[in-house]
Short mmCIF file of C-alpha atoms in Angstrom, two decimals:
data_model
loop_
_atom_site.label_atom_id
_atom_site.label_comp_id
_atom_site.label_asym_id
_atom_site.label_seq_id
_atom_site.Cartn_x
_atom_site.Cartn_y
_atom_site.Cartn_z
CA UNK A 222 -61.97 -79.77 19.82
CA UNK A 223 -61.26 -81.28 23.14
CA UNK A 224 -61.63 -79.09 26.40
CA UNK A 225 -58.29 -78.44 27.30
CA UNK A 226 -57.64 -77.27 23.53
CA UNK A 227 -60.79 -74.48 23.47
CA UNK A 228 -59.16 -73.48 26.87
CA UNK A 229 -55.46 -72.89 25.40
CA UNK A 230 -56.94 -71.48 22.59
CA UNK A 231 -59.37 -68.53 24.56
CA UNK A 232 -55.93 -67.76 26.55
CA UNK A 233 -53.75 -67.32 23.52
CA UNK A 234 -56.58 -64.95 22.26
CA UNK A 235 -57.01 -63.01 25.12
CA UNK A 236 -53.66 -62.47 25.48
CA UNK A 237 -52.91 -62.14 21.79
CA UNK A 238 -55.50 -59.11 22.25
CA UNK A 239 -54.14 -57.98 25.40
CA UNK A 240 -50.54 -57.77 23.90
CA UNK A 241 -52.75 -55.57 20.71
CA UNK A 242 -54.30 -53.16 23.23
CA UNK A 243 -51.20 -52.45 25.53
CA UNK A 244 -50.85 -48.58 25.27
CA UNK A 245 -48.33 -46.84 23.87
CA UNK A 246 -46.55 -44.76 26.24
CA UNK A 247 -45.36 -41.81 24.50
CA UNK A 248 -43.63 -40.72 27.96
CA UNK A 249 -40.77 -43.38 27.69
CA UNK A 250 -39.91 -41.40 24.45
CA UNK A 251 -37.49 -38.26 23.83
CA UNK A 252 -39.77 -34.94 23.34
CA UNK A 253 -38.74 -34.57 19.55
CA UNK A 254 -42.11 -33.21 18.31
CA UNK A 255 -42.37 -29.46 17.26
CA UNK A 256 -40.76 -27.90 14.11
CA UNK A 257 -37.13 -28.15 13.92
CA UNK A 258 -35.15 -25.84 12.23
CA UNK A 259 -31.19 -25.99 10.54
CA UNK A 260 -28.95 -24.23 12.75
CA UNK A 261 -25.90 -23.09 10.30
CA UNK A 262 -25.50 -22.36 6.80
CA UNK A 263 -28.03 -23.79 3.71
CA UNK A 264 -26.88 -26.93 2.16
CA UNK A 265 -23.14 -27.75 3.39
CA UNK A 266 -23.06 -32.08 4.62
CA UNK A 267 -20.51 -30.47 7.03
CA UNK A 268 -22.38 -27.57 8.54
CA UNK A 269 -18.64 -26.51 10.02
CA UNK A 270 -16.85 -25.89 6.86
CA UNK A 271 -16.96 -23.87 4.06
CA UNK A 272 -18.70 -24.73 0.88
CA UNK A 273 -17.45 -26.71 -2.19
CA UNK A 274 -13.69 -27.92 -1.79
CA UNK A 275 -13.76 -26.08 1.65
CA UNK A 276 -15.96 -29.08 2.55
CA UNK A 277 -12.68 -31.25 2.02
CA UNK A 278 -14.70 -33.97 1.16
CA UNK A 279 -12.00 -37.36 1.56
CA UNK A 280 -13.30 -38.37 -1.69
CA UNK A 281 -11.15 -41.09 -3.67
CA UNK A 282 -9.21 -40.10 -6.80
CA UNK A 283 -11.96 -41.24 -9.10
CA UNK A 284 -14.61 -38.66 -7.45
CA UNK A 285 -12.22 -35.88 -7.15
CA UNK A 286 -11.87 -35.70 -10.53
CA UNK A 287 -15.74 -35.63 -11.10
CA UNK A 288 -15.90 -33.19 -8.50
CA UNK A 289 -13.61 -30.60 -10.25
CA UNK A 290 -15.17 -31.51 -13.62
CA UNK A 291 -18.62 -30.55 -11.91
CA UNK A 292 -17.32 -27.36 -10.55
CA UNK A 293 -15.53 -26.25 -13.65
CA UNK A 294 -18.76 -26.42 -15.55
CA UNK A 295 -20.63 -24.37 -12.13
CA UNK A 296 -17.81 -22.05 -12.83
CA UNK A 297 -19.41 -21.75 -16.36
CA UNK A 298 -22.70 -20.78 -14.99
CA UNK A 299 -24.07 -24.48 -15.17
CA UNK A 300 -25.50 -26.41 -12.10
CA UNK A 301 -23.09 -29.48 -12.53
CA UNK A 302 -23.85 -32.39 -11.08
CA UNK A 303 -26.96 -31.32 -8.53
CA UNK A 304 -29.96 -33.04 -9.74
CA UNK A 305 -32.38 -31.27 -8.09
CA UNK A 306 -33.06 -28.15 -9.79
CA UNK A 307 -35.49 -30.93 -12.25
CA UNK A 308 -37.59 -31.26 -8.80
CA UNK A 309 -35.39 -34.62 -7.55
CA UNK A 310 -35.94 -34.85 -4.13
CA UNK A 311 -32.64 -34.25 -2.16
CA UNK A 312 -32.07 -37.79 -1.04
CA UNK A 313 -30.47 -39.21 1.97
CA UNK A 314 -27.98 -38.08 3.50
CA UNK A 315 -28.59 -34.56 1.47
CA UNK A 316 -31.84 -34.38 2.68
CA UNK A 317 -30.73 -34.20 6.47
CA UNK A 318 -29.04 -30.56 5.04
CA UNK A 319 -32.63 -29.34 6.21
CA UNK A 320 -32.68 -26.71 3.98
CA UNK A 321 -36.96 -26.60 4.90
CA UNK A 322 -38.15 -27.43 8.49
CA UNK A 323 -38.81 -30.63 9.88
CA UNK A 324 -41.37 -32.50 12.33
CA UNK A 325 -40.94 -35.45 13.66
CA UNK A 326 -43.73 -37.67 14.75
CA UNK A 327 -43.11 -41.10 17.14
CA UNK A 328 -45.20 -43.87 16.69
CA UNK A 329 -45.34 -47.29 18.34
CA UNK A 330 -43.88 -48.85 15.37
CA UNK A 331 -42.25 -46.22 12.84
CA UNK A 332 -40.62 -42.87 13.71
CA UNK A 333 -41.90 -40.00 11.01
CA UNK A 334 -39.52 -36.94 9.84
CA UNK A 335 -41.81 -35.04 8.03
CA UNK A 336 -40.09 -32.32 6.06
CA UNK A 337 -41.51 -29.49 4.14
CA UNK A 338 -40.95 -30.12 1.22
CA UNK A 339 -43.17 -33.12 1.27
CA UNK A 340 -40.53 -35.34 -1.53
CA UNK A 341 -38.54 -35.94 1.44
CA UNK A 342 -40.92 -38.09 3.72
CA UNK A 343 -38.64 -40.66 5.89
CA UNK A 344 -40.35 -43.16 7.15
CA UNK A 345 -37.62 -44.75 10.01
CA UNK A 346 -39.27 -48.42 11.46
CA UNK A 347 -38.50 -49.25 14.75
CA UNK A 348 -40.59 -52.42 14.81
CA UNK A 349 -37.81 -54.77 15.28
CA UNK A 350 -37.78 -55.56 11.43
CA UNK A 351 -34.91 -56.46 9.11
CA UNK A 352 -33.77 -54.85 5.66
CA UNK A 353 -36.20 -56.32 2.79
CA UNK A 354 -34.20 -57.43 0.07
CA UNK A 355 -37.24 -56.92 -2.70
CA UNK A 356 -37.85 -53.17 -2.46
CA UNK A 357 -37.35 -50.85 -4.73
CA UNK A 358 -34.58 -47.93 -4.07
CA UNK A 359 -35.47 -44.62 -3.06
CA UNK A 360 -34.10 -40.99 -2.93
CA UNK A 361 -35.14 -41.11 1.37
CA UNK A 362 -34.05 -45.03 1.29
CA UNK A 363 -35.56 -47.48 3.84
CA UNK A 364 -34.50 -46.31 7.62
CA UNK A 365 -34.65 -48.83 10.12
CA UNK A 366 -34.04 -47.20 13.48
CA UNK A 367 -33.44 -48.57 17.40
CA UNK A 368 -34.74 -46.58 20.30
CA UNK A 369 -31.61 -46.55 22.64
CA UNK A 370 -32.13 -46.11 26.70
CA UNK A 371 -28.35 -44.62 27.19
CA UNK A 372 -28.46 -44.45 31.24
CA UNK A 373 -31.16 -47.26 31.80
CA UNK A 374 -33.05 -45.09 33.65
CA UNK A 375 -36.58 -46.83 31.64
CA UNK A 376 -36.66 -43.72 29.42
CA UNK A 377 -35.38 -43.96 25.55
CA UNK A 378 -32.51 -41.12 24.99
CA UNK A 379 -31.83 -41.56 21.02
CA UNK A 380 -32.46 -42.43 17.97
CA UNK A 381 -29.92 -44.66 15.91
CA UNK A 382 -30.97 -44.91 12.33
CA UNK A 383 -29.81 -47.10 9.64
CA UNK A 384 -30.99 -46.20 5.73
CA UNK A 385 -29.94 -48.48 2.55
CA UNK A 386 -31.67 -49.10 -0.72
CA UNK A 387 -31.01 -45.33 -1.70
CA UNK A 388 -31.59 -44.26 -5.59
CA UNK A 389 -29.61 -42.20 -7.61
CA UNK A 390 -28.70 -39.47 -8.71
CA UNK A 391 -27.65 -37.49 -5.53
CA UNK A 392 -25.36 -35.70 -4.03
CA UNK A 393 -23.93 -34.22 -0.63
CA UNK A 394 -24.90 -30.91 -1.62
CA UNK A 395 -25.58 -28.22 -4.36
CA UNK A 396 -22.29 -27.80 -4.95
CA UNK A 397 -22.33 -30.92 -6.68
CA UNK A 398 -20.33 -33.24 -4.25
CA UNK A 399 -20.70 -36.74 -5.21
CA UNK A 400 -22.07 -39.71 -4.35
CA UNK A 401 -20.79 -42.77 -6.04
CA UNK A 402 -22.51 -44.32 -9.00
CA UNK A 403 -23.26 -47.67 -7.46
CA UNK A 404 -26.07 -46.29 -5.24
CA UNK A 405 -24.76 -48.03 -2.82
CA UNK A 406 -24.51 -45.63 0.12
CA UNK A 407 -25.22 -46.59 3.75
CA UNK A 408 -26.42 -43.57 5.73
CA UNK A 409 -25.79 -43.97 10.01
CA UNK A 410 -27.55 -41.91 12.39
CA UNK A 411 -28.30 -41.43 16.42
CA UNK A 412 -30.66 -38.20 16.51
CA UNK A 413 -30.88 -37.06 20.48
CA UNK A 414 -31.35 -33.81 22.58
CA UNK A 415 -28.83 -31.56 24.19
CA UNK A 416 -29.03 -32.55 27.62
CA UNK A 417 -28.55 -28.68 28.83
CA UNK A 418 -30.76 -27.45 26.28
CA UNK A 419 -33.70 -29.80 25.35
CA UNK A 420 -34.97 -27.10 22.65
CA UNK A 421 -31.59 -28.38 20.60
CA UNK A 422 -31.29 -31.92 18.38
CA UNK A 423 -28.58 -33.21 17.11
CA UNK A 424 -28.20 -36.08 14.46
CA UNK A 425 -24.60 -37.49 14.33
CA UNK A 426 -24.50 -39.27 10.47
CA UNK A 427 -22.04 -41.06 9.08
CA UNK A 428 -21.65 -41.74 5.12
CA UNK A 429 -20.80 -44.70 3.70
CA UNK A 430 -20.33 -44.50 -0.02
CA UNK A 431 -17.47 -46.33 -2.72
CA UNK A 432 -16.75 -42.70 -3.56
CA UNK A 433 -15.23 -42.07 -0.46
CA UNK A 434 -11.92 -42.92 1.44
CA UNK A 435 -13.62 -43.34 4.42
CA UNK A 436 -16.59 -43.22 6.31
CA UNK A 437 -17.36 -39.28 6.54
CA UNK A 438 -18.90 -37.99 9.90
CA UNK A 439 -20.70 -34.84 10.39
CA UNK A 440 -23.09 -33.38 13.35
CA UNK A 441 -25.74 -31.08 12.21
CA UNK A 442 -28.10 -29.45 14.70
CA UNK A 443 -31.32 -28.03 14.92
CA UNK A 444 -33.17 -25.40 17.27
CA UNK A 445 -36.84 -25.88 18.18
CA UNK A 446 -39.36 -22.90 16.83
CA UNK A 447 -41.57 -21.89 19.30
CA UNK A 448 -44.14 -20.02 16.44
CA UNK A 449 -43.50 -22.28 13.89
CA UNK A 450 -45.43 -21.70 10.17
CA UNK A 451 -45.57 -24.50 7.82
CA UNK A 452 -46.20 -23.96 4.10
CA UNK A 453 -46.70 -26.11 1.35
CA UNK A 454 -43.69 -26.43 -0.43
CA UNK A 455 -44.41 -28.75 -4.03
CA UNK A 456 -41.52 -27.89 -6.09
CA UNK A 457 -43.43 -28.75 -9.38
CA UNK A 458 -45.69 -25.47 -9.22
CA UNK A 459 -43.56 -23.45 -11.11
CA UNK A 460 -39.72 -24.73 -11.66
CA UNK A 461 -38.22 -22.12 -14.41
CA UNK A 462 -35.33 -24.78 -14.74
CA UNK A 463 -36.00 -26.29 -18.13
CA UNK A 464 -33.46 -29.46 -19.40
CA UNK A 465 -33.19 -29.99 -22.95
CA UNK A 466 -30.52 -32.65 -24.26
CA UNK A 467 -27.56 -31.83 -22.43
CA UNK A 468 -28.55 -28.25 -21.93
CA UNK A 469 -30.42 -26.57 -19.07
CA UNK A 470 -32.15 -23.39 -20.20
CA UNK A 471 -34.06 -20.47 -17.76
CA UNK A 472 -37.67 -19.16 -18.49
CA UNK A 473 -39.04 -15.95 -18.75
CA UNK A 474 -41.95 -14.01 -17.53
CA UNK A 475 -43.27 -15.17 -20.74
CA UNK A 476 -42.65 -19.04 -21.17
CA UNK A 477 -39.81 -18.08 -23.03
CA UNK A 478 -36.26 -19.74 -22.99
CA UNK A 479 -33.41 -18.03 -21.69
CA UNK A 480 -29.89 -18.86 -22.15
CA UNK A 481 -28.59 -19.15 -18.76
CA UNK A 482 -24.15 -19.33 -19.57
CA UNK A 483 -22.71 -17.44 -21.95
CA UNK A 484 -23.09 -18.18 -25.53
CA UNK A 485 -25.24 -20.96 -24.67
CA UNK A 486 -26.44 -23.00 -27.94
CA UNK A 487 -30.01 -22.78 -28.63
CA UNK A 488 -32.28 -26.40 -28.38
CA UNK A 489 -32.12 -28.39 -31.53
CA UNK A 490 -35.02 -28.04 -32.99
CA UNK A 491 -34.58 -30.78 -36.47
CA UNK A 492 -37.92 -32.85 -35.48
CA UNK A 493 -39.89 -29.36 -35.65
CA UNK A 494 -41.32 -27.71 -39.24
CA UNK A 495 -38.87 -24.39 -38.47
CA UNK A 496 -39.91 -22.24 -41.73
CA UNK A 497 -36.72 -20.58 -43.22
CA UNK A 498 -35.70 -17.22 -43.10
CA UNK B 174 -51.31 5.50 -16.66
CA UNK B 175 -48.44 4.92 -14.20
CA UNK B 176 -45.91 6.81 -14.85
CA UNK B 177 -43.23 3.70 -15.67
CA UNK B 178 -40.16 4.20 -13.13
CA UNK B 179 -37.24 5.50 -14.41
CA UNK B 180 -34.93 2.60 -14.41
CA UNK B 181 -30.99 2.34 -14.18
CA UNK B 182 -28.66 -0.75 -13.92
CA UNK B 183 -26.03 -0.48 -11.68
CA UNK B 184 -23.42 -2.29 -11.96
CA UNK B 185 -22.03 -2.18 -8.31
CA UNK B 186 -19.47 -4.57 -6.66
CA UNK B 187 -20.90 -5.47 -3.29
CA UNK B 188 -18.54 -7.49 -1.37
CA UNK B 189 -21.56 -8.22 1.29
CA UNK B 190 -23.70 -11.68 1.27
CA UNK B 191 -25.08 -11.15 -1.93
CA UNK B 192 -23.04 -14.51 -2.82
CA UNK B 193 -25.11 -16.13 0.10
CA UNK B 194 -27.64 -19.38 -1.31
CA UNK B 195 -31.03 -19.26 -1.22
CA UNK B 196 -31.62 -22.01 -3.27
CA UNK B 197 -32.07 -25.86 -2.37
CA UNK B 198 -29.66 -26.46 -5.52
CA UNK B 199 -27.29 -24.73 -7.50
CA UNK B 200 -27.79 -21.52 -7.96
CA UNK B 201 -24.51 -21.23 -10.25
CA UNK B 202 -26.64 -19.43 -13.54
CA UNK B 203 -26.70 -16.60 -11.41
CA UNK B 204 -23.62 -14.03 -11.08
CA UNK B 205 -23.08 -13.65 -7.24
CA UNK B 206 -19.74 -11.81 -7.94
CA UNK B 207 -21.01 -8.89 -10.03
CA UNK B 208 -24.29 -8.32 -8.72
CA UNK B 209 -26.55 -5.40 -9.70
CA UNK B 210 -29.29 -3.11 -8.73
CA UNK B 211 -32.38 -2.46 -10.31
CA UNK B 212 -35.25 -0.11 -10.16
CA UNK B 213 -38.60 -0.67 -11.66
CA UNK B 214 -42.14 -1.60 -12.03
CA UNK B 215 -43.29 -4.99 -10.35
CA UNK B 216 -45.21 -6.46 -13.32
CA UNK B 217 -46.29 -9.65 -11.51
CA UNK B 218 -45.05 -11.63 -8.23
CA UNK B 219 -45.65 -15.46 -7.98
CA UNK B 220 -46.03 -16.96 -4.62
CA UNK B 221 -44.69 -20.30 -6.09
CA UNK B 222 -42.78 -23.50 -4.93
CA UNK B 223 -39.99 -24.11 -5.69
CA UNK B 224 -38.88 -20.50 -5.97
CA UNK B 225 -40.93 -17.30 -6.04
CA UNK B 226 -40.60 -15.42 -9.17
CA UNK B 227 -40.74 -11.21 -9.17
CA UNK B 228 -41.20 -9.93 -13.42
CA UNK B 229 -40.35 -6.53 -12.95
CA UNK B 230 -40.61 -4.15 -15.72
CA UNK B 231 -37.07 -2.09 -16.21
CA UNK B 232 -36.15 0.63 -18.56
CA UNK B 233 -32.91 0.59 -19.74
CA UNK B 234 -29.98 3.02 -20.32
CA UNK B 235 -31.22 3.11 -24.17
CA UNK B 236 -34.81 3.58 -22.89
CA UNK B 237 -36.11 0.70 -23.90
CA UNK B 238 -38.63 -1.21 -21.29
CA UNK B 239 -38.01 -4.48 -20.71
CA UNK B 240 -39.06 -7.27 -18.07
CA UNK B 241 -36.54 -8.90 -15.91
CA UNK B 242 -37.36 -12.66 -14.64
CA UNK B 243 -36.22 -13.03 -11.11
CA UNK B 244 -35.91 -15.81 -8.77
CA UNK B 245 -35.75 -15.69 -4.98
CA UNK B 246 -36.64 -18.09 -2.31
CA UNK B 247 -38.88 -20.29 -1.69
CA UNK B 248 -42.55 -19.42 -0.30
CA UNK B 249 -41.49 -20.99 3.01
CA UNK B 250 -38.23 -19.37 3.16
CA UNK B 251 -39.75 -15.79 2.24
CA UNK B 252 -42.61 -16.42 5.04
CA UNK B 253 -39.93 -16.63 7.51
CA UNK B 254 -38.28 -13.58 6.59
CA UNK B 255 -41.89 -11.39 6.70
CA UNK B 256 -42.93 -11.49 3.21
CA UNK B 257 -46.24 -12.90 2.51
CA UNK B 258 -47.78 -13.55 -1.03
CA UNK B 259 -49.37 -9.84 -0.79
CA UNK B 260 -46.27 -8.15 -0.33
CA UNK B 261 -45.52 -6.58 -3.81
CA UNK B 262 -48.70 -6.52 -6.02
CA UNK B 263 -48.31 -5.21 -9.91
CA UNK B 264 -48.06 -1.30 -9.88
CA UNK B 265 -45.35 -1.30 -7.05
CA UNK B 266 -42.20 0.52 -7.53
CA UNK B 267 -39.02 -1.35 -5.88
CA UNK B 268 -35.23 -1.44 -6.31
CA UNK B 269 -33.36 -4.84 -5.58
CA UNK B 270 -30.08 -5.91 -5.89
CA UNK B 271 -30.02 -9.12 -8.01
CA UNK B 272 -27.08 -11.42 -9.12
CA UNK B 273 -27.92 -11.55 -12.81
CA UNK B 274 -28.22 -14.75 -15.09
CA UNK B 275 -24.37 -15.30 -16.97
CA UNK B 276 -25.15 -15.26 -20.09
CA UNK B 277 -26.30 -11.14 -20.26
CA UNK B 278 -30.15 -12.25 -20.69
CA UNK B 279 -32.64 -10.42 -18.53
CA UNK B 280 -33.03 -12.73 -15.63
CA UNK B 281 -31.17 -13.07 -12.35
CA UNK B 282 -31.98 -14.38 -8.86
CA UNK B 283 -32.92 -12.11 -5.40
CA UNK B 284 -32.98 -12.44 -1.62
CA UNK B 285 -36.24 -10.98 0.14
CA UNK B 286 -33.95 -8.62 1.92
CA UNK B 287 -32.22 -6.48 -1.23
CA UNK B 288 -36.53 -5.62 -2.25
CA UNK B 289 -37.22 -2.30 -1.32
CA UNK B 290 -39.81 0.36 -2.14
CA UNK B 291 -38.49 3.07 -4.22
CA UNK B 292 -39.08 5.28 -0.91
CA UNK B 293 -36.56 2.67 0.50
CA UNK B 294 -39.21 0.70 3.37
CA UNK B 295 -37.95 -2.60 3.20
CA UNK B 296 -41.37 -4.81 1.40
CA UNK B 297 -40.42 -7.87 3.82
CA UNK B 298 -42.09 -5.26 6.86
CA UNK B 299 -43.86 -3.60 4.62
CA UNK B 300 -47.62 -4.92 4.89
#
């Protein structure tokens, strides 16, 4: 190696390590850290509006009519379409319904929203990278966010978040609103602080999904908790929601099926040595 | 031996937020339109994800005893609303308005805030 090259080649590794060890500056960053709690009613996309059809969903023909299918068999005492009474996480957007608290944790190169209900990890990467094209799908998707200085005053004011690569089944809500089949929704986000009231976030999304008309915007907002108290949510513990075939049953005290609609058949039981009355 | 509580279902027509979710899905099993109250014996209380489970022991208009499987909300949501994992221990005699399961069997869903000790303190405060 000739002189000049060992020179060039110390310089590019001191300043490959100098670029390594540059600190991260958490001050340039928004103050989202602390437990965040849903301001508004449980599990509504649009925390404005009422429930169900009062959510006025602008879904196309196609998912109106699984809609009303889904809430005709509610109606009946069955859960519909909602997938996550088996333990599904909620999925993106659904998951952003915060129905348990949320912390959210800034690194240098990914953002964390860490929810309680620990199914519903996002990881959002803010390292400058692009969508991979050989992942596989996910309920919380792959979030690629931008940290956005609004005012260019050096500081970073929001958050704006793309996810893709989501995995079905989900849906908007409990109430069964759908999501179309194609899993091939594209969640948009910008999460920032009320400027009068820094103890307040707000995360504008916007759905894209085949089953709607149109791209569907909602706001959803969160207070800070001063005390907050985390506990361990893992919905497999103890889920009395049992799915056999095409039927969902309840359990007792006892381990016991219970028929949860009225006149409910029993499981079919023809692989099992049933002795005869 | 206890002395099992003398137990009576209600049926009562609240129009208040008995209808209200607690639940991170459907709660549509349970009957939020003709909910009832219940007075009993609390057999056993689960501090369990995803939903907390309260087997209370009920005696019926026929006198029979049976247990009643009842859901509520989660730990975490519970926490926040002053219950804690020791607030109803077997032995404990409570009333609580429940939306029952559909179909007529014994099992229906509650909200932390319709439990209360048969002397009527509220068990969310209660220890």
């Amino acid at each position: 190696m000739g002189k000049t090259a060992s020179v060039l080649l110390t310089i590019t590794v001191l300043v490959g390590r100098g670029a390594a060890q540059q600190p991260f500056d958490q001050s340039k960053y928004p103050a989202f850290d602390g437990q965040w709690i849903r301001v508004g009613p449980i599990e509504r996309y649009d925390p404005t509006r009422p429930g169900a059809r009062g959510q006025e969903a602008p879904l196309t023909p196609e998912y109106q009519a699984i809609f009303e299918t889904n809430l005709a068999e509610v109606a009946r005492g069955g859960v519909g379409d909602d997938p996550v009474y088996r333990c599904i996480p909620e999925g993106m957007p659904r998951a952003m319904n915060l129905v348990f608290p949320m912390e959210i944790v800034i690194k240098r190169d990914t953002t964390y929203l860490l929810m309680e209900n620990p199914s519903n990890l996002r990881r959002i990467y803010t390292d400058g990278r692009a969508f991979p094209t050989d992942e596989s799908p996910s309920w919380m998707g792959y979030s690629i966010g931008r940290w956005m200085d609004e005012d260019g005053d050096g500081r970073y004011d929001a958050l704006e978040v793309e996810t893709r690569n989501l995995k079905n089944p989900r849906t908007f809500d409990s109430s069964g609103l759908p999501l179309h089949k194609d899993a091939q929704t594209v969640v948009k986000e910008r999460f920032f602080l009320d400027k009068a009231n820094p103890d307040t976030l707000y995360d504008q999304i916007t759905t894209y999904d085949h089953a709607l008309t149109r791209p569907w915007s909602v706001t959803k907002t969160m207070r800070r908790e001063s005390k907050p108290i985390w506990v361990e949510t893992i919905c497999g513990e103890n889920n009395l929601h049992v799915n056999i075939g095409n039927q969902i049953y309840m359990l007792n005290d006892a381990g016991e099926l219970m028929p949860m609609k009225k006149d409910q058949p029993p499981p079919d039981l023809k692989h099992f040595n049933v002795p005869k009355k | 031996m206890r002395l099992l509580t003398t137990a009576v279902l209600m049926g009562l027509a609240w129009a208040t937020a008995t209808g209200a979710v607690l639940a991170h899905h459907s709660f549509a099993m349970f009957d939020t339109e003709h909910p009832i109250e219940i007075t009993g014996t609390v057999r056993e209380f689960r501090w369990v994800a995803p939903h907390t489970v309260l087997i209370v022991e009920v005696k019926g208009q026929d006198g029979t005893l049976k247990n009643w499987t009842l859901e509520g909300g989660t730990p975490s949501l519970l926490r926040r609303e002053g219950m804690t994992a020791a607030s109803l221990k077997p032995g404990d005699e409570i009333v609580v308005r429940i939306n029952p399961l559909r179909s007529g069997a014994p099992g229906g869903s509650y909200q932390a805030p319709q439990v209360k000790f048969n002397d009527g303190r509220p068990v969310g405060a209660a220890r």
